[in-house]
Structure formats: structure tokens, C-alpha cells
PDB file of C-alpha atoms in Angstrom:
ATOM      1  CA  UNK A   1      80.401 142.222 106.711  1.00 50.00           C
ATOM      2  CA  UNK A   2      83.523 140.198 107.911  1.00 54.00           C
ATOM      3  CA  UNK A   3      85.925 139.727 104.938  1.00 56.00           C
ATOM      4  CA  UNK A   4      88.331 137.770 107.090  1.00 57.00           C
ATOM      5  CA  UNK A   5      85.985 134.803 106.729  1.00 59.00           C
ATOM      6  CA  UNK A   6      85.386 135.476 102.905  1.00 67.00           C
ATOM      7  CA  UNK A   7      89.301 135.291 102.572  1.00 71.00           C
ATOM      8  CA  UNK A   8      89.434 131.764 104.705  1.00 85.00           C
ATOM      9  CA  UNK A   9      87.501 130.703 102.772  1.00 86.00           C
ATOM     10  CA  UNK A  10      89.249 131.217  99.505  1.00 86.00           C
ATOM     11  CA  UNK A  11      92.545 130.163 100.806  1.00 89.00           C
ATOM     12  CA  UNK A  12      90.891 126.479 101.991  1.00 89.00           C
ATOM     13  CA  UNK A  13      89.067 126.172  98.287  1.00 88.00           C
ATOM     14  CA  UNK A  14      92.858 126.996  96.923  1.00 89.00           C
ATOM     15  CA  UNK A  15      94.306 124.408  98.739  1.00 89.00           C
ATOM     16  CA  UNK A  16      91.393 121.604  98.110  1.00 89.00           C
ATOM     17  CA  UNK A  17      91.850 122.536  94.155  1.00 91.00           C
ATOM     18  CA  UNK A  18      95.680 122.313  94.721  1.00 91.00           C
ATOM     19  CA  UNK A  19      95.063 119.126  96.457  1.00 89.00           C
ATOM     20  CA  UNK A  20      92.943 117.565  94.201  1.00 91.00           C
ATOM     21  CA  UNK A  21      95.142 118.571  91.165  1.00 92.00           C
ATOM     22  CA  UNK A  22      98.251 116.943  92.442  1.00 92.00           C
ATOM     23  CA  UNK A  23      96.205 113.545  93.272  1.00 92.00           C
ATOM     24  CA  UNK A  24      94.454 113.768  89.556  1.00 93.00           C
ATOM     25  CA  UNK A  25      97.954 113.996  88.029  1.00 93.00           C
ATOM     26  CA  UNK A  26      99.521 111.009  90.419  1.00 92.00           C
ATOM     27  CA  UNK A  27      96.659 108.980  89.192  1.00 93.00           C
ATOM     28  CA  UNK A  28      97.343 109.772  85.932  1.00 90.00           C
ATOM     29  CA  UNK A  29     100.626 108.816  86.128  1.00 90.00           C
ATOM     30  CA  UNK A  30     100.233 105.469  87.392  1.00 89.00           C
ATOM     31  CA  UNK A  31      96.759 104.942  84.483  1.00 86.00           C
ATOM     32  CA  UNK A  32      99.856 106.557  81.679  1.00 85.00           C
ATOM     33  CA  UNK A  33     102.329 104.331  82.882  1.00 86.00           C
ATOM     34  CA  UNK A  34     100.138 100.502  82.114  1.00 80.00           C
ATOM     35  CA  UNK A  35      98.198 102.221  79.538  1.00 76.00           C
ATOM     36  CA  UNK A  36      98.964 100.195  75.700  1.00 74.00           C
ATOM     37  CA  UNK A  37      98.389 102.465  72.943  1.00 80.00           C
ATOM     38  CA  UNK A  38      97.458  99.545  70.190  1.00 84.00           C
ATOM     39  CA  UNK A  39      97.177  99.948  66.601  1.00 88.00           C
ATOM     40  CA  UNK A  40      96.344  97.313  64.084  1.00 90.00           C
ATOM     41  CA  UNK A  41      96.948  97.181  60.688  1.00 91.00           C
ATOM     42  CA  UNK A  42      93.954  95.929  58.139  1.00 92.00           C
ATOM     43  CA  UNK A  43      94.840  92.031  57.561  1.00 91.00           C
ATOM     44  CA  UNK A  44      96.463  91.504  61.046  1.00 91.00           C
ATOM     45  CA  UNK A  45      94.633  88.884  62.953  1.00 94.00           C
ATOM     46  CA  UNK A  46      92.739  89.482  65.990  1.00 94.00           C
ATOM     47  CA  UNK A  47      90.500  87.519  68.922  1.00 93.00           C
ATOM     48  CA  UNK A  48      87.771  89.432  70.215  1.00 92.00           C
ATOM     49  CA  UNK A  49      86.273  89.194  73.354  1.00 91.00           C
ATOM     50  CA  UNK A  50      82.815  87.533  74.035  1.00 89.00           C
ATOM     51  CA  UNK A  51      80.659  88.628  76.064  1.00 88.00           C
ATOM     52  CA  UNK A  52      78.361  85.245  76.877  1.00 85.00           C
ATOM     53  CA  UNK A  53      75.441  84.427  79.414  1.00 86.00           C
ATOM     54  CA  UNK A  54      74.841  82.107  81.841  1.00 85.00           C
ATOM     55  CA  UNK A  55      71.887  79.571  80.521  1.00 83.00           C
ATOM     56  CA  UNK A  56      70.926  77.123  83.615  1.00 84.00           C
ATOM     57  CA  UNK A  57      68.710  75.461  80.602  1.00 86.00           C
ATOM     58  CA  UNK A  58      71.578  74.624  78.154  1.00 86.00           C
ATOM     59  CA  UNK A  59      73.918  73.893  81.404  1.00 86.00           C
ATOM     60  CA  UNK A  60      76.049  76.572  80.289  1.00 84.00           C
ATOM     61  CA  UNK A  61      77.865  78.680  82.788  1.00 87.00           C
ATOM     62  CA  UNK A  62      79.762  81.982  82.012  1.00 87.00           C
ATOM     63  CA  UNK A  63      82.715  80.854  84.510  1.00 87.00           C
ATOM     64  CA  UNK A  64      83.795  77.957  82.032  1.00 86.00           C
ATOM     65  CA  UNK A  65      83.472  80.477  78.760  1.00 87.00           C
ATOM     66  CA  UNK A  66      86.397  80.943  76.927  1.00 89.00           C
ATOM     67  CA  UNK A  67      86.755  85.214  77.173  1.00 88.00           C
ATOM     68  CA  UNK A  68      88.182  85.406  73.557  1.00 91.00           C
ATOM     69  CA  UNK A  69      86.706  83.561  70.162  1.00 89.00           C
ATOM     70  CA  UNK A  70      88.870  83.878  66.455  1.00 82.00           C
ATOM     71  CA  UNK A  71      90.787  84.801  64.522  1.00 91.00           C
ATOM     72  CA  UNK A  72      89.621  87.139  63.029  1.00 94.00           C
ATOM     73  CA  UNK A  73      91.178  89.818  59.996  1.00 94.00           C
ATOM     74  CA  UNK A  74      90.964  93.215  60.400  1.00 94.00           C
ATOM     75  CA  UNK A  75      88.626  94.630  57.259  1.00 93.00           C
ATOM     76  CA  UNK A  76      89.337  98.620  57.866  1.00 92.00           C
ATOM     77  CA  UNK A  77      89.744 100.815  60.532  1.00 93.00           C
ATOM     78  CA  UNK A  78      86.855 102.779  61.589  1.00 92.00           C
ATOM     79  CA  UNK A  79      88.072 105.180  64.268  1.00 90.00           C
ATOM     80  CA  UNK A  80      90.878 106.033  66.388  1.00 89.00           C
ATOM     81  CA  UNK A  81      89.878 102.747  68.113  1.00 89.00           C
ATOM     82  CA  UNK A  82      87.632 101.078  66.273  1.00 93.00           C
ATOM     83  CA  UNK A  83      87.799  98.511  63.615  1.00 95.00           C
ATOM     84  CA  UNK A  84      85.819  96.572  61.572  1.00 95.00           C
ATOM     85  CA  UNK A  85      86.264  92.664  61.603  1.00 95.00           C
ATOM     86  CA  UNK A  86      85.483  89.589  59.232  1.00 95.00           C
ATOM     87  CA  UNK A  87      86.096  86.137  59.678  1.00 91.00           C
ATOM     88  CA  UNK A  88      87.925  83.594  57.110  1.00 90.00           C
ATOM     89  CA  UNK A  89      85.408  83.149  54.829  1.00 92.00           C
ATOM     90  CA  UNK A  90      85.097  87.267  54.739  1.00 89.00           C
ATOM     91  CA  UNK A  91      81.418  87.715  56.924  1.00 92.00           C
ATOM     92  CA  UNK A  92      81.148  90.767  58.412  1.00 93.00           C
ATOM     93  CA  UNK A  93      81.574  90.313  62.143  1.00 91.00           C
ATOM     94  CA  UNK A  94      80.812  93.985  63.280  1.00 92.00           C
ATOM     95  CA  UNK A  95      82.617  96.943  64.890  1.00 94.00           C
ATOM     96  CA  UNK A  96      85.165  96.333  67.838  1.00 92.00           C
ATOM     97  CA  UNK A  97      87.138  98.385  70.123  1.00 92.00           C
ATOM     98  CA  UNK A  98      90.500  98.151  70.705  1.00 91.00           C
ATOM     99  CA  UNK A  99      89.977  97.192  74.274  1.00 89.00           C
ATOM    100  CA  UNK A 100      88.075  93.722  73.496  1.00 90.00           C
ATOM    101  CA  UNK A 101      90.928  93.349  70.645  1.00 93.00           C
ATOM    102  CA  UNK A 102      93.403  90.775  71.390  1.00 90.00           C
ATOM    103  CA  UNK A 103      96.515  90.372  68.842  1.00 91.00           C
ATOM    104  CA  UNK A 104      96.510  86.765  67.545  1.00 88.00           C
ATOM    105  CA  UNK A 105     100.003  84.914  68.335  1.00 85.00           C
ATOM    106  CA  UNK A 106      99.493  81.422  67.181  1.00 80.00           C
ATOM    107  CA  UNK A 107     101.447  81.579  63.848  1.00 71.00           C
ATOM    108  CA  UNK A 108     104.165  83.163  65.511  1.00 64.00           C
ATOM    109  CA  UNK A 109     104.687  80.470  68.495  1.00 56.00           C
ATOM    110  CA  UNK A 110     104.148  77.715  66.030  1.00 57.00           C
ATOM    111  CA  UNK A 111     106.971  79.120  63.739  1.00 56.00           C
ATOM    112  CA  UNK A 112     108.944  79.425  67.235  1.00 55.00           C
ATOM    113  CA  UNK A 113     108.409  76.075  68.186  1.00 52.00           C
ATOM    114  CA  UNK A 114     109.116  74.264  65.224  1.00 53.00           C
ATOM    115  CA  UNK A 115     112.559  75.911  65.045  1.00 53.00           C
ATOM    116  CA  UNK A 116     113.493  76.034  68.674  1.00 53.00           C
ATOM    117  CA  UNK A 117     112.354  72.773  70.137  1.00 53.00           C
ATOM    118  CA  UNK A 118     114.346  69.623  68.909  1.00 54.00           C
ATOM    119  CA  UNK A 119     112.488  66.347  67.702  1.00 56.00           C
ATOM    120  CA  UNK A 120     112.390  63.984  70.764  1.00 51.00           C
ATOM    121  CA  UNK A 121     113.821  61.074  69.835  1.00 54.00           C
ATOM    122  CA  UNK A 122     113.892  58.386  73.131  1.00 52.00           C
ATOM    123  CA  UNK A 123     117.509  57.568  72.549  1.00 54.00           C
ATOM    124  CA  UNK A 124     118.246  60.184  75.502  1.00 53.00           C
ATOM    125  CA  UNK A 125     116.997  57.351  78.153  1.00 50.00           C
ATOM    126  CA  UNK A 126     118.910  54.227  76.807  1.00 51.00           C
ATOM    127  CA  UNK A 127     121.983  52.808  77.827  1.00 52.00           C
ATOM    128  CA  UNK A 128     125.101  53.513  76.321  1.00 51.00           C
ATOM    129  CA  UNK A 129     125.391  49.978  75.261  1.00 56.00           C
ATOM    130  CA  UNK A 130     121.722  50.716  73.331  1.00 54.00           C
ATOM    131  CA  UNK A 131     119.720  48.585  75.857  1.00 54.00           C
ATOM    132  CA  UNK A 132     117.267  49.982  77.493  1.00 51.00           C
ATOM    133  CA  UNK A 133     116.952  52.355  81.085  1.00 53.00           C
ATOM    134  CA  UNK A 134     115.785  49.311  83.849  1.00 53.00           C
ATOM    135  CA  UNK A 135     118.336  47.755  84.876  1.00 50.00           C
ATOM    136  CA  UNK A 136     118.114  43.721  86.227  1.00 50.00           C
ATOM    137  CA  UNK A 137     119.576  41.868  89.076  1.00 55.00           C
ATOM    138  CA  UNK A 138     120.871  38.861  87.268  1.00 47.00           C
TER     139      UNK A 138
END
């Protein structure tokens, strides 16, 4: 028997494992470094994702769908990632996972808007004698 070729052999599967190690943990450090670690609360409002079908009879076409429908409340948490929704009138709409979970923002930008964004009032584009912008060749 050769054991020189037995003991290649070992050395090249110790560098392919040592290889393939350091390549798993880069990978996991660029997955670790976008990766969201969401948890909702039960009441916090959600959109969920839809997951529709092209229908050439009801000239419907998945490209124009809109990829999220809600609100929706959160009703209890299931899981480490799974919760249980209801709409506002309180039907059960299933279980979800976190991933087609999207936090629901509209309350907050409206109560941003209202106090950011001043009234527009039209007095910004008259004249400082109060007539208005165009002005005439007379």
C-alpha cells in the first residue's frame, strides 16, 4: 500500500473544508450584516404581502398588482416569526411571517406632515404692492 497518497489526500480534503469554511462565514457576514431582526407587538399595524395571479380573462396582470394590501392589527404572536392577523372589523386574516410583514407608516407621515409642512397660501407669488405675478407693458 502507498500511504503517501492516503496522506495527499487528507491534506487536499483539509484545505477544501478550510476553504469552504472561510467562504461560509464571509457569506454569512455579508447575509448578518442586511439581515432585520423584526418584532411586532400585538395591536401594531401591519401590510402583508399578496401573492396574486395573472387572469388574461379578468384583464388582470400580476405586473400592475399592488405587492402589499392593509392594514392590518396584529391579534397574537404565534412563533418566533409568526403572527396572527385581523383586519378592522376583527376577521381573522390567517398566519403570516415576518418576511411578508410590512410595518404600517401612514399615521406617522400624516402626523409628520401636518406639523412640518406649512399651509400654502398663494401670497408667496404676488407683488409686493398685492397685485398679482404678470407683469404688463403699458
Amino acid at each position: 500500500m502507498n500511504c503517501e497518497g492516503r496522506g495527499n489526500r487528507w491534506t487536499t480534503m483539509r484545505k477544501q473544508t478550510h476553504l469552504g469554511n472561510k467562504y461560509r462565514n464571509k457569506a454569512k457576514r455579508y447575509y448578518d450584516a442586511k439581515r432585520r431582526d423584526i418584532k411586532y407587538a400585538v395591536g401594531d399595524l401591519v401590510w402583508k404581502r399578496s401573492y396574486p395571479t395573472t387572469d388574461g380573462t379578468k384583464h388582470f396582470s400580476v405586473k400592475l398588482a399592488k405587492p402589499f394590501v392593509g392594514p392590518f392589527t396584529i391579534s397574537e404572536r404565534l412563533g418566533k416569526n409568526v403572527y396572527a392577523l385581523v383586519d378592522n372589523l376583527g376577521v381573522y386574516k390567517g398566519k403570516w411571517h415576518v418576511k411578508d410583514l410590512k410595518p404600517d407608516h401612514t399615521r406617522e407621515s400624516e402626523d409628520d406632515h401636518d406639523s412640518s409642512c406649512p399651509e400654502f397660501t398663494g401670497r408667496e407669488y404676488e407683488d409686493s404692492d398685492g397685485g398679482s405675478d404678470t407683469s404688463s407693458n403699458e
